[in-house]
PDB file of C-alpha atoms in Angstrom:
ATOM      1  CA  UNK A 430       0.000   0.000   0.000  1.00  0.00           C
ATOM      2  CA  UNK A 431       1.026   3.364  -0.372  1.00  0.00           C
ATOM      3  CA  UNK A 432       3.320   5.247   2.384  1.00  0.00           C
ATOM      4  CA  UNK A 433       4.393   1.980   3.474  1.00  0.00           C
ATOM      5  CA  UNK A 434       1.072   0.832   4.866  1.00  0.00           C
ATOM      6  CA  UNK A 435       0.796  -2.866   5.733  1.00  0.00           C
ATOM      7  CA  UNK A 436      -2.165  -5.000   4.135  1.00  0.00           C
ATOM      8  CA  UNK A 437      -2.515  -6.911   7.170  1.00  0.00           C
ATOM      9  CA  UNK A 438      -6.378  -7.085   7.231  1.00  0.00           C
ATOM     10  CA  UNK A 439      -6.579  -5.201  10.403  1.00  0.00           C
ATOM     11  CA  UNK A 440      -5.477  -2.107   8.520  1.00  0.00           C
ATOM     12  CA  UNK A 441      -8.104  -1.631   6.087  1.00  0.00           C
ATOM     13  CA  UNK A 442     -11.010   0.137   7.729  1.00  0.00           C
ATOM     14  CA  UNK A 443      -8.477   3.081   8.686  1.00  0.00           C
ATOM     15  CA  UNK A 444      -7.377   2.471   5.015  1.00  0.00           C
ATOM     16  CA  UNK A 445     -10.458   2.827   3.256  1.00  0.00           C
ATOM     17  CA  UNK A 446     -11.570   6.030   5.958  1.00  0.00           C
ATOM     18  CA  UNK A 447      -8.135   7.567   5.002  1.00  0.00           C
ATOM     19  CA  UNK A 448      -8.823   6.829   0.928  1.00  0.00           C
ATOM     20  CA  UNK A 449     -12.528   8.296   1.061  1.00  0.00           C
ATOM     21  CA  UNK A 450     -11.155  11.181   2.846  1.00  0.00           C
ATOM     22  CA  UNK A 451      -8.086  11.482  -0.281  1.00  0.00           C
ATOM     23  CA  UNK A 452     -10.115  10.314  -3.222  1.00  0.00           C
ATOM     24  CA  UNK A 453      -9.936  12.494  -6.307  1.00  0.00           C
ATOM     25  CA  UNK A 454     -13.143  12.343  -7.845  1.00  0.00           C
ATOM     26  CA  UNK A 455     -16.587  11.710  -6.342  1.00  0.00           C
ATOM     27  CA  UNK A 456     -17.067   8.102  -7.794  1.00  0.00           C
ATOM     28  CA  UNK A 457     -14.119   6.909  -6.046  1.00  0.00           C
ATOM     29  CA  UNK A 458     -14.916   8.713  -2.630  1.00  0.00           C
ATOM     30  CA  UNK A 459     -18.383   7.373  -2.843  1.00  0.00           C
ATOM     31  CA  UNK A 460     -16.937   3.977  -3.574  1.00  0.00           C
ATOM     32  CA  UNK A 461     -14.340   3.977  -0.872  1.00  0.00           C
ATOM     33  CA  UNK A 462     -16.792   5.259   2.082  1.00  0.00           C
ATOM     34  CA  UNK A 463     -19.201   2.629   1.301  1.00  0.00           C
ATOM     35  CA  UNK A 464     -16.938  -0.235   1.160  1.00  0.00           C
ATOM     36  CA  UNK A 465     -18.404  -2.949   3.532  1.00  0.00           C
ATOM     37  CA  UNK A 466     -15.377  -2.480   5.959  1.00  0.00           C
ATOM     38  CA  UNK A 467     -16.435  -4.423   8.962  1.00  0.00           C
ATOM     39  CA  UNK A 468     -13.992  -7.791   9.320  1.00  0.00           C
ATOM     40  CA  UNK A 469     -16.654  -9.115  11.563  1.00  0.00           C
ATOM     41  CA  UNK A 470     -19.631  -9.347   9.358  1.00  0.00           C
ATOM     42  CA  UNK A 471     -20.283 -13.107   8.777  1.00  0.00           C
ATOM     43  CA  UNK A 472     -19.178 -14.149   4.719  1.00  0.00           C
ATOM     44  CA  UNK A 473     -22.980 -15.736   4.614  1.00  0.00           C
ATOM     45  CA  UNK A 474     -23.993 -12.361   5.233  1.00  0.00           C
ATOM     46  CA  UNK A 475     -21.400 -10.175   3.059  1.00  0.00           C
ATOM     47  CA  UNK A 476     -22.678  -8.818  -0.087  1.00  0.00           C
ATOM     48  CA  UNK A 477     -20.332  -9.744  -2.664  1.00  0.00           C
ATOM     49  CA  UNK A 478     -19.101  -8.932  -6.507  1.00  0.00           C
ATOM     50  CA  UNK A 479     -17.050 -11.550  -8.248  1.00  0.00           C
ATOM     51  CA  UNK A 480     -14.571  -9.631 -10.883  1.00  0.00           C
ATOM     52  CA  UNK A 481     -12.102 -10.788 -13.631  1.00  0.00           C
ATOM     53  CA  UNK A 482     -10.258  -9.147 -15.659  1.00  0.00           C
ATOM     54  CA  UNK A 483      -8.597 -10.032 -18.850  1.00  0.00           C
ATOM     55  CA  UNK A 484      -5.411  -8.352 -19.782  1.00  0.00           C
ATOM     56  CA  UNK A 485      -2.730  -8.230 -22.721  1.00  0.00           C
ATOM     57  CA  UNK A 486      -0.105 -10.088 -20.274  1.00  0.00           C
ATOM     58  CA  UNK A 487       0.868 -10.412 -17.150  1.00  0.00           C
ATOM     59  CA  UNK A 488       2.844  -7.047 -16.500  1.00  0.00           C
ATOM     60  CA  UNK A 489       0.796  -3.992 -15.442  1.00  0.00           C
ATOM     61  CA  UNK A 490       3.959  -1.676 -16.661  1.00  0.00           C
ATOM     62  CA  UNK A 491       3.977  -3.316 -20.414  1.00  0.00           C
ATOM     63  CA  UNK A 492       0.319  -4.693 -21.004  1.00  0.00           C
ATOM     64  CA  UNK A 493      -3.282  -3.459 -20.004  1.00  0.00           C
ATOM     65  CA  UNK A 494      -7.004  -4.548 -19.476  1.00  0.00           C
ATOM     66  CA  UNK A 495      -8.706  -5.539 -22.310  1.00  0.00           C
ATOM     67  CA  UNK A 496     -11.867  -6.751 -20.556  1.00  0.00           C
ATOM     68  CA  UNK A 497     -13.533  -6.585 -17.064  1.00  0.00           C
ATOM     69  CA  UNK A 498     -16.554  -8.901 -16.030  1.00  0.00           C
ATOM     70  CA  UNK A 499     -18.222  -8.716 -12.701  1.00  0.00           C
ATOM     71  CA  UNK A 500     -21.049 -10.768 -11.507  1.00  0.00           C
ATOM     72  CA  UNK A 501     -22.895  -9.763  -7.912  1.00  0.00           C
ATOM     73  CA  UNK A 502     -23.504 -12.775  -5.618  1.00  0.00           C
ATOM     74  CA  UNK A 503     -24.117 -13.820  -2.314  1.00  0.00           C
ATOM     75  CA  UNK A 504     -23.566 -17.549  -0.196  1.00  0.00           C
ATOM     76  CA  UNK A 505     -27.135 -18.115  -1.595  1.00  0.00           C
ATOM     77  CA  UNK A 506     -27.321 -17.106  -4.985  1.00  0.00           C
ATOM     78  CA  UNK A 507     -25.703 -15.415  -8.060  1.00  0.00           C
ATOM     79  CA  UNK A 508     -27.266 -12.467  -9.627  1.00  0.00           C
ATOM     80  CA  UNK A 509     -26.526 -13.470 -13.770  1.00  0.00           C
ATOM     81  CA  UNK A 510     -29.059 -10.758 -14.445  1.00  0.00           C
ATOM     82  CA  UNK A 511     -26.486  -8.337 -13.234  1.00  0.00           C
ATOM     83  CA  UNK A 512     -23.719  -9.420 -14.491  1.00  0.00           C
ATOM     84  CA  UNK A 513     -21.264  -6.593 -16.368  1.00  0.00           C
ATOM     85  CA  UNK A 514     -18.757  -6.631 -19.100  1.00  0.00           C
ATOM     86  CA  UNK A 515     -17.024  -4.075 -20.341  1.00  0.00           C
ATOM     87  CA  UNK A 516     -14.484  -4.141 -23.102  1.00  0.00           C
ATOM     88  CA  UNK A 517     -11.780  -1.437 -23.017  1.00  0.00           C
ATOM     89  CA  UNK A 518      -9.238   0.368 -25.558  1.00  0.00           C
ATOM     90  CA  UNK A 519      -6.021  -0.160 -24.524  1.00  0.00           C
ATOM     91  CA  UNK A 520      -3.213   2.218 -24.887  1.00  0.00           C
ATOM     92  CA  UNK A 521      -0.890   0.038 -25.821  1.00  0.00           C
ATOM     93  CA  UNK A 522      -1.348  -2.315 -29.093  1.00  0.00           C
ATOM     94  CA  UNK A 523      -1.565  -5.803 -28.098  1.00  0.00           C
ATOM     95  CA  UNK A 524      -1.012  -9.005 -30.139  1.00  0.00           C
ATOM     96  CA  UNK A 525      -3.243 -11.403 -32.085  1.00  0.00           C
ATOM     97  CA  UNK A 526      -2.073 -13.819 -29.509  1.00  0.00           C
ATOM     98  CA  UNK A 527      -4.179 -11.853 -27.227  1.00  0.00           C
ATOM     99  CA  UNK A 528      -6.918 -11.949 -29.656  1.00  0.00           C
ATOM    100  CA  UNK A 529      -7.207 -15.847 -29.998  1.00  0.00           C
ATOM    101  CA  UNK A 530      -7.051 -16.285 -26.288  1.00  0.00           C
ATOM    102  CA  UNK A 531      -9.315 -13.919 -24.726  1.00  0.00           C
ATOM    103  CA  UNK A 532     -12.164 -14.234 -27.669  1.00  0.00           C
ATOM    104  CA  UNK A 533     -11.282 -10.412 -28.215  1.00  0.00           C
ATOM    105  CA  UNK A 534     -11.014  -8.784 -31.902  1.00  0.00           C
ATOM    106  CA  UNK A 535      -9.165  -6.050 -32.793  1.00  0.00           C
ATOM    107  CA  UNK A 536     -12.246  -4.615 -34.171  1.00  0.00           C
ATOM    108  CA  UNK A 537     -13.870  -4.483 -30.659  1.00  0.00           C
ATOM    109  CA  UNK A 538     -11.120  -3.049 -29.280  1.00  0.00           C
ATOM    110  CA  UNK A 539     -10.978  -0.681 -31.403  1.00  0.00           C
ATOM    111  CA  UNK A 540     -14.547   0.787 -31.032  1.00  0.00           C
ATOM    112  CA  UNK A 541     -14.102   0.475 -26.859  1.00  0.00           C
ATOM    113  CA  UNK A 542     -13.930   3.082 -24.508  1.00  0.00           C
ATOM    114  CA  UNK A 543     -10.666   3.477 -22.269  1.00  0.00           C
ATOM    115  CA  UNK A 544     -11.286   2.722 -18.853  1.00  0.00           C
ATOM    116  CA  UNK A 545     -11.441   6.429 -17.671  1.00  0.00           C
ATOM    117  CA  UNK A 546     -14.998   6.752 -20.236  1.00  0.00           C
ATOM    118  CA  UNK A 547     -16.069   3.449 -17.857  1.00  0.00           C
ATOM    119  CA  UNK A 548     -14.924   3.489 -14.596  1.00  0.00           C
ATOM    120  CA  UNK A 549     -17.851   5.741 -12.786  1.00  0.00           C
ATOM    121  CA  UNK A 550     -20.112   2.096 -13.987  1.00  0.00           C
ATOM    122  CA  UNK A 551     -16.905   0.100 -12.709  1.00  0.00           C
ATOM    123  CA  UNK A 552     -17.562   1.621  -9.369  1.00  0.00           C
ATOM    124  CA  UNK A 553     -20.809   1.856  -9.311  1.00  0.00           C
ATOM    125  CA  UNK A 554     -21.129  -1.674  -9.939  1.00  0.00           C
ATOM    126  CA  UNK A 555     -18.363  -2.759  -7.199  1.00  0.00           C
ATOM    127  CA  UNK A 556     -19.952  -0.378  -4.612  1.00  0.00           C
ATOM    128  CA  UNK A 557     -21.038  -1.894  -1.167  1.00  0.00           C
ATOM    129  CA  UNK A 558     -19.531  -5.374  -2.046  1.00  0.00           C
ATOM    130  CA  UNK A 559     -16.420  -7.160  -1.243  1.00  0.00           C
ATOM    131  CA  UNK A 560     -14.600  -8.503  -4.612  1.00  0.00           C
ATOM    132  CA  UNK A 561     -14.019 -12.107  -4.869  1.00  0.00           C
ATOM    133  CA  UNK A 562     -11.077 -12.841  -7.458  1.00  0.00           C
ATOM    134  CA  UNK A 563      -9.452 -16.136  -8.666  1.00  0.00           C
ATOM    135  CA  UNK A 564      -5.614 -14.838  -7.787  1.00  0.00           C
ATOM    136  CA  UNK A 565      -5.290 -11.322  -6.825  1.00  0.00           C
ATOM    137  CA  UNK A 566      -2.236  -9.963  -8.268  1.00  0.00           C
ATOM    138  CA  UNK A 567      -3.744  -9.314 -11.327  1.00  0.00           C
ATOM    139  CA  UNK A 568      -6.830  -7.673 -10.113  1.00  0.00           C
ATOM    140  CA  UNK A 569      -5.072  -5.506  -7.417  1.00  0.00           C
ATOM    141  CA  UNK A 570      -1.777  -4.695  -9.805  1.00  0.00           C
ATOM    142  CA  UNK A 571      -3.409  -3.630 -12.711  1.00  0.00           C
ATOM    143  CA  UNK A 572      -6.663  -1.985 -11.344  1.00  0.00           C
ATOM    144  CA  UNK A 573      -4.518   0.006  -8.960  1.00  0.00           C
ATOM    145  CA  UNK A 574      -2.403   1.085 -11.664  1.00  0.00           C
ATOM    146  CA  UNK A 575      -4.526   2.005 -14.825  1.00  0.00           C
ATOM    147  CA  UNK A 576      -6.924   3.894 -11.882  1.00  0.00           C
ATOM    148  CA  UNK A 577      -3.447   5.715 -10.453  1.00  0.00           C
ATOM    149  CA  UNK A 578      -2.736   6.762 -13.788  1.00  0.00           C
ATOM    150  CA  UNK A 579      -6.287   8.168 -14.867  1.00  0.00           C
ATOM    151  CA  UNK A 580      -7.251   9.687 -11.645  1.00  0.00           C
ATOM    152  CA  UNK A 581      -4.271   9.966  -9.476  1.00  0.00           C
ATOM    153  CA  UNK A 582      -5.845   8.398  -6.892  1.00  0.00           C
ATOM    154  CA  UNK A 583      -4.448   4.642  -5.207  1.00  0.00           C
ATOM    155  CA  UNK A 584      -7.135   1.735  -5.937  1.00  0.00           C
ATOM    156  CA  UNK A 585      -6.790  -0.940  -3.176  1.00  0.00           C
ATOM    157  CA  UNK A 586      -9.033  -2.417  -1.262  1.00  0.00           C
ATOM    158  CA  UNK A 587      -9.930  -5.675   0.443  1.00  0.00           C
ATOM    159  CA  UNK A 588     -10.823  -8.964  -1.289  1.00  0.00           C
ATOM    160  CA  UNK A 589     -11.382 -12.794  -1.146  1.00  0.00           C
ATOM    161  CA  UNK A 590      -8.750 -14.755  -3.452  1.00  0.00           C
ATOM    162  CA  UNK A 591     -10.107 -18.229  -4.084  1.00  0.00           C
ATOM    163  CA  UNK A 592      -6.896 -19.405  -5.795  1.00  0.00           C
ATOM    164  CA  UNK A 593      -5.483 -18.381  -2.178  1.00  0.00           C
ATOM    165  CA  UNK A 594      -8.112 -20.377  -0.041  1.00  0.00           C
ATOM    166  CA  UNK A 595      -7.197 -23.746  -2.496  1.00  0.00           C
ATOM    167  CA  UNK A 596      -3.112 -22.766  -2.574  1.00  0.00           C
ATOM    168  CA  UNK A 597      -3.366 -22.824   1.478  1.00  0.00           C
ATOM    169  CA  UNK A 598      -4.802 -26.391   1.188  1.00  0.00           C
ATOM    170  CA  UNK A 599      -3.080 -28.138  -1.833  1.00  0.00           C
ATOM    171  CA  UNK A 600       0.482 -26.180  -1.406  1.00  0.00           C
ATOM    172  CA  UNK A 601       1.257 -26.440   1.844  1.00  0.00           C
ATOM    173  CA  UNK A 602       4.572 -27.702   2.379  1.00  0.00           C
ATOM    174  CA  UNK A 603       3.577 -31.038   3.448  1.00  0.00           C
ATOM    175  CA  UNK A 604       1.648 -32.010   0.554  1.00  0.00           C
ATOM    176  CA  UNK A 605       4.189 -31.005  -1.858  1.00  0.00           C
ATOM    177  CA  UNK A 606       6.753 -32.949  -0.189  1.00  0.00           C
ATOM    178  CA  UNK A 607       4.170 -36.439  -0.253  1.00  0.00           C
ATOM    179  CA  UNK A 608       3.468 -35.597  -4.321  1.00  0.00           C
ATOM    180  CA  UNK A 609       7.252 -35.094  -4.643  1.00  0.00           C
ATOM    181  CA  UNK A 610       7.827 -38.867  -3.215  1.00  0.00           C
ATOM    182  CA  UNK A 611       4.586 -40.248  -4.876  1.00  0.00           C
ATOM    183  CA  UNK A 612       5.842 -38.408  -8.135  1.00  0.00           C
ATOM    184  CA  UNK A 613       2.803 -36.447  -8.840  1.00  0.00           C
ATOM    185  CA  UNK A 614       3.144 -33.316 -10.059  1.00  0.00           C
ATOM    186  CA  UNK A 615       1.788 -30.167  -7.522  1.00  0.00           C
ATOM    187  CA  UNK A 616      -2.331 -30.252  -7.677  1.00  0.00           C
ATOM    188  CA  UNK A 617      -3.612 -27.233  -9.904  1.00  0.00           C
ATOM    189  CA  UNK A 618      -5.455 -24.315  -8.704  1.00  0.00           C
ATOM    190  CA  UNK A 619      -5.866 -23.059 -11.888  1.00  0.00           C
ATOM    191  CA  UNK A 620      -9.920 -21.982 -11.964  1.00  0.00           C
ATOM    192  CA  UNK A 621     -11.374 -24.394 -13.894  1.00  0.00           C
ATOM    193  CA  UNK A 622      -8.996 -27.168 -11.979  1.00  0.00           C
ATOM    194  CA  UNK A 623     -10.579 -25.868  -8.804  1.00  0.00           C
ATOM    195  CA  UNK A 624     -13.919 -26.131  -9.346  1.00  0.00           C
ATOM    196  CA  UNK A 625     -13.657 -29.781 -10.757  1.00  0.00           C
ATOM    197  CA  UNK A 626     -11.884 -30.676  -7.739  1.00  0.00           C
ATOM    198  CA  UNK A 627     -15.647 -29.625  -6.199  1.00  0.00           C
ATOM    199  CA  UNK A 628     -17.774 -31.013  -8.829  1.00  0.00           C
ATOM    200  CA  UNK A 629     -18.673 -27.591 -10.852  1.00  0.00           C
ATOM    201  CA  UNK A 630     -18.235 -28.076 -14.979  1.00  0.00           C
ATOM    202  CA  UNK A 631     -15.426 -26.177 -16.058  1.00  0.00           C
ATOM    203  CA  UNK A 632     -16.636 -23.073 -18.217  1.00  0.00           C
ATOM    204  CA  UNK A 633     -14.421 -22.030 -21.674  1.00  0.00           C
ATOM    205  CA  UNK A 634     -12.049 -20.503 -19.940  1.00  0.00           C
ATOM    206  CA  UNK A 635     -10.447 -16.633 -20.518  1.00  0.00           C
ATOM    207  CA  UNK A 636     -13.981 -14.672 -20.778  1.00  0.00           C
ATOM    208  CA  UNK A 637     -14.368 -12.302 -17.994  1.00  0.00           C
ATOM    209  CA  UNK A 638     -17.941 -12.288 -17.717  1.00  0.00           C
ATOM    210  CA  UNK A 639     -17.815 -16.388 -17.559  1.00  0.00           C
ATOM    211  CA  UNK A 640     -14.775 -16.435 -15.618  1.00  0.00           C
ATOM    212  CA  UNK A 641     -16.404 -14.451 -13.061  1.00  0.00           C
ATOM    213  CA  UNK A 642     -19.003 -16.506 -12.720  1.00  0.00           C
ATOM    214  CA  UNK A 643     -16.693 -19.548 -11.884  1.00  0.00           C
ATOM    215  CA  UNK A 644     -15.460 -17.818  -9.375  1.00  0.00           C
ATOM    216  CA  UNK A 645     -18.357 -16.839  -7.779  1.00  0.00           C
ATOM    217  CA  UNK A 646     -19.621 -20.085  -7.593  1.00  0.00           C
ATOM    218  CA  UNK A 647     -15.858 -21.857  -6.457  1.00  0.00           C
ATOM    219  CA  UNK A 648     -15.673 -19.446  -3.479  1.00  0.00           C
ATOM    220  CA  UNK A 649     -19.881 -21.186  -2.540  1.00  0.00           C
ATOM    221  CA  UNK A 650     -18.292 -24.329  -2.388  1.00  0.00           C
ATOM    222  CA  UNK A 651     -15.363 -23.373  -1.189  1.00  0.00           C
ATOM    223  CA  UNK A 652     -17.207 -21.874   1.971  1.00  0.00           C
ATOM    224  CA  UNK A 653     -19.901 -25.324   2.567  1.00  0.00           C
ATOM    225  CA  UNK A 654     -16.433 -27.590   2.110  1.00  0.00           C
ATOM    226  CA  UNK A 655     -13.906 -25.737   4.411  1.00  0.00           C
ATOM    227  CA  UNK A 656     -15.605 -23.170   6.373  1.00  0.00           C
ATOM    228  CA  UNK A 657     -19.017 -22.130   7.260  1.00  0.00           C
ATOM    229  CA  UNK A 658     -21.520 -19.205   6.446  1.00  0.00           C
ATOM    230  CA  UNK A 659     -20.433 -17.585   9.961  1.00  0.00           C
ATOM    231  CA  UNK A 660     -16.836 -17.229   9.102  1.00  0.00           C
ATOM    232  CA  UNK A 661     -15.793 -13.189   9.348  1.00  0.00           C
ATOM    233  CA  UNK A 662     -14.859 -11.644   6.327  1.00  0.00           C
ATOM    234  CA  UNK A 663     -12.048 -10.498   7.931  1.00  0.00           C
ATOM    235  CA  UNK A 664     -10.510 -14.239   8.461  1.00  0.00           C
ATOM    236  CA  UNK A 665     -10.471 -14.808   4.280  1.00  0.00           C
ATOM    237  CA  UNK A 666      -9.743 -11.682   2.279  1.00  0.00           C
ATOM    238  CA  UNK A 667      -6.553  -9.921   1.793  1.00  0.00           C
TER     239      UNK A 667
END
């Protein structure tokens, strides 16, 4: 975080008072003061937004967002009727390898907004939930940084990384060492890995809208398998 600020989960209600109160524009003060801030609140009770993005590559300083997909959902359902999708210009060109593997044309891109023309609907939609990702360094790297660079403003904020919940169970160091004598290669928590593992299909992967939606519905089994629709927020996100 900036200044040096710890993202131990204890820190982020000051964090999110202290952005609110430094925000740049009004969508992003409005979406920082109502961020559901209270660790306490039981998961089963949490209003949540599951979010992917798809980007040009894995390096927030050399590629960009091409896509974003959010879907709002709770323990007990998943709202498809509001999911969102929004397809963005980047400023950088990106490659037909990009193309092929996030169902993207250039055409589309070309006729997309940038994410400054979007973002008051990014926020909007996001506002008064807790994000649910499928690993969070992409999210958190290059949200932070295409918002930083449009608004001037930091963009962090708590979330719940299911890649993180099934890495704490299938890579902890005394499983890898069994699979190293058994010879088996390290279990996958890739997304669509993760959810067969709980009996969900796999969906075509590499869509953001669809990809969200997997997610959503890994982190509802994740909480009936392993914890329980009491557990605080504030013992799974990051």
């Amino acid at each position: 975080m900036a200044g040096g600020k710890s993202e131990q989960r204890d820190d982020w209600h000051d964090w999110l008072a202290d952005m609110a109160r430094q925000a740049t524009t009004d969508d992003l003060r409005h979406f920082y003061a109502g961020f559901p801030s209270d660790s306490t609140c039981p998961v089963g009770d949490a209003p949540l937004i599951a979010i992917d993005l798809e980007t040009s590559g894995l390096e927030p300083r050399h590629h960009a967002i091409l896509s974003i997909g959010v879907v709002p959902f709770t323990l007990r359902g998943i709202g498809i009727g509001q999911r969102r999708h929004w397809i963005l210009r980047p400023p950088q060109e990106f490659s037909g390898e990009s193309v092929a593997y996030h169902h993207i044309t250039h055409s589309e891109v070309e006729q997309a907004p940038d994410l400054a023309d979007v973002l008051p609907d990014v926020l909007a939609s996001i506002h008064g939930r807790i994000p649910v990702v499928h690993y969070h360094p992409i999210e958190r790297r290059f949200l932070d940084r295409a918002v930083r660079q449009r608004t001037g403003t930091v963009f962090r904020f708590p979330l719940i990384d299911t890649m993180e919940i099934e890495a704490q169970r299938h890579r902890r160091p005394w499983r890898l060492r069994l699979r190293k004598l058994l010879r088996q290669s390290p279990e996958s928590i890739r997304l669509n890995d993760s959810r067969i593992r709980y009996g969900l299909p796999p969906y075509e992967g590499h869509q953001a809208v669809l990809d969200a939606i997997g997610t959503a519905e890994l982190l509802q089994a994740q909480i009936q398998h392993h914890y329980s629709s009491s557990t605080a927020v504030g013992d799974l996100w990051l």
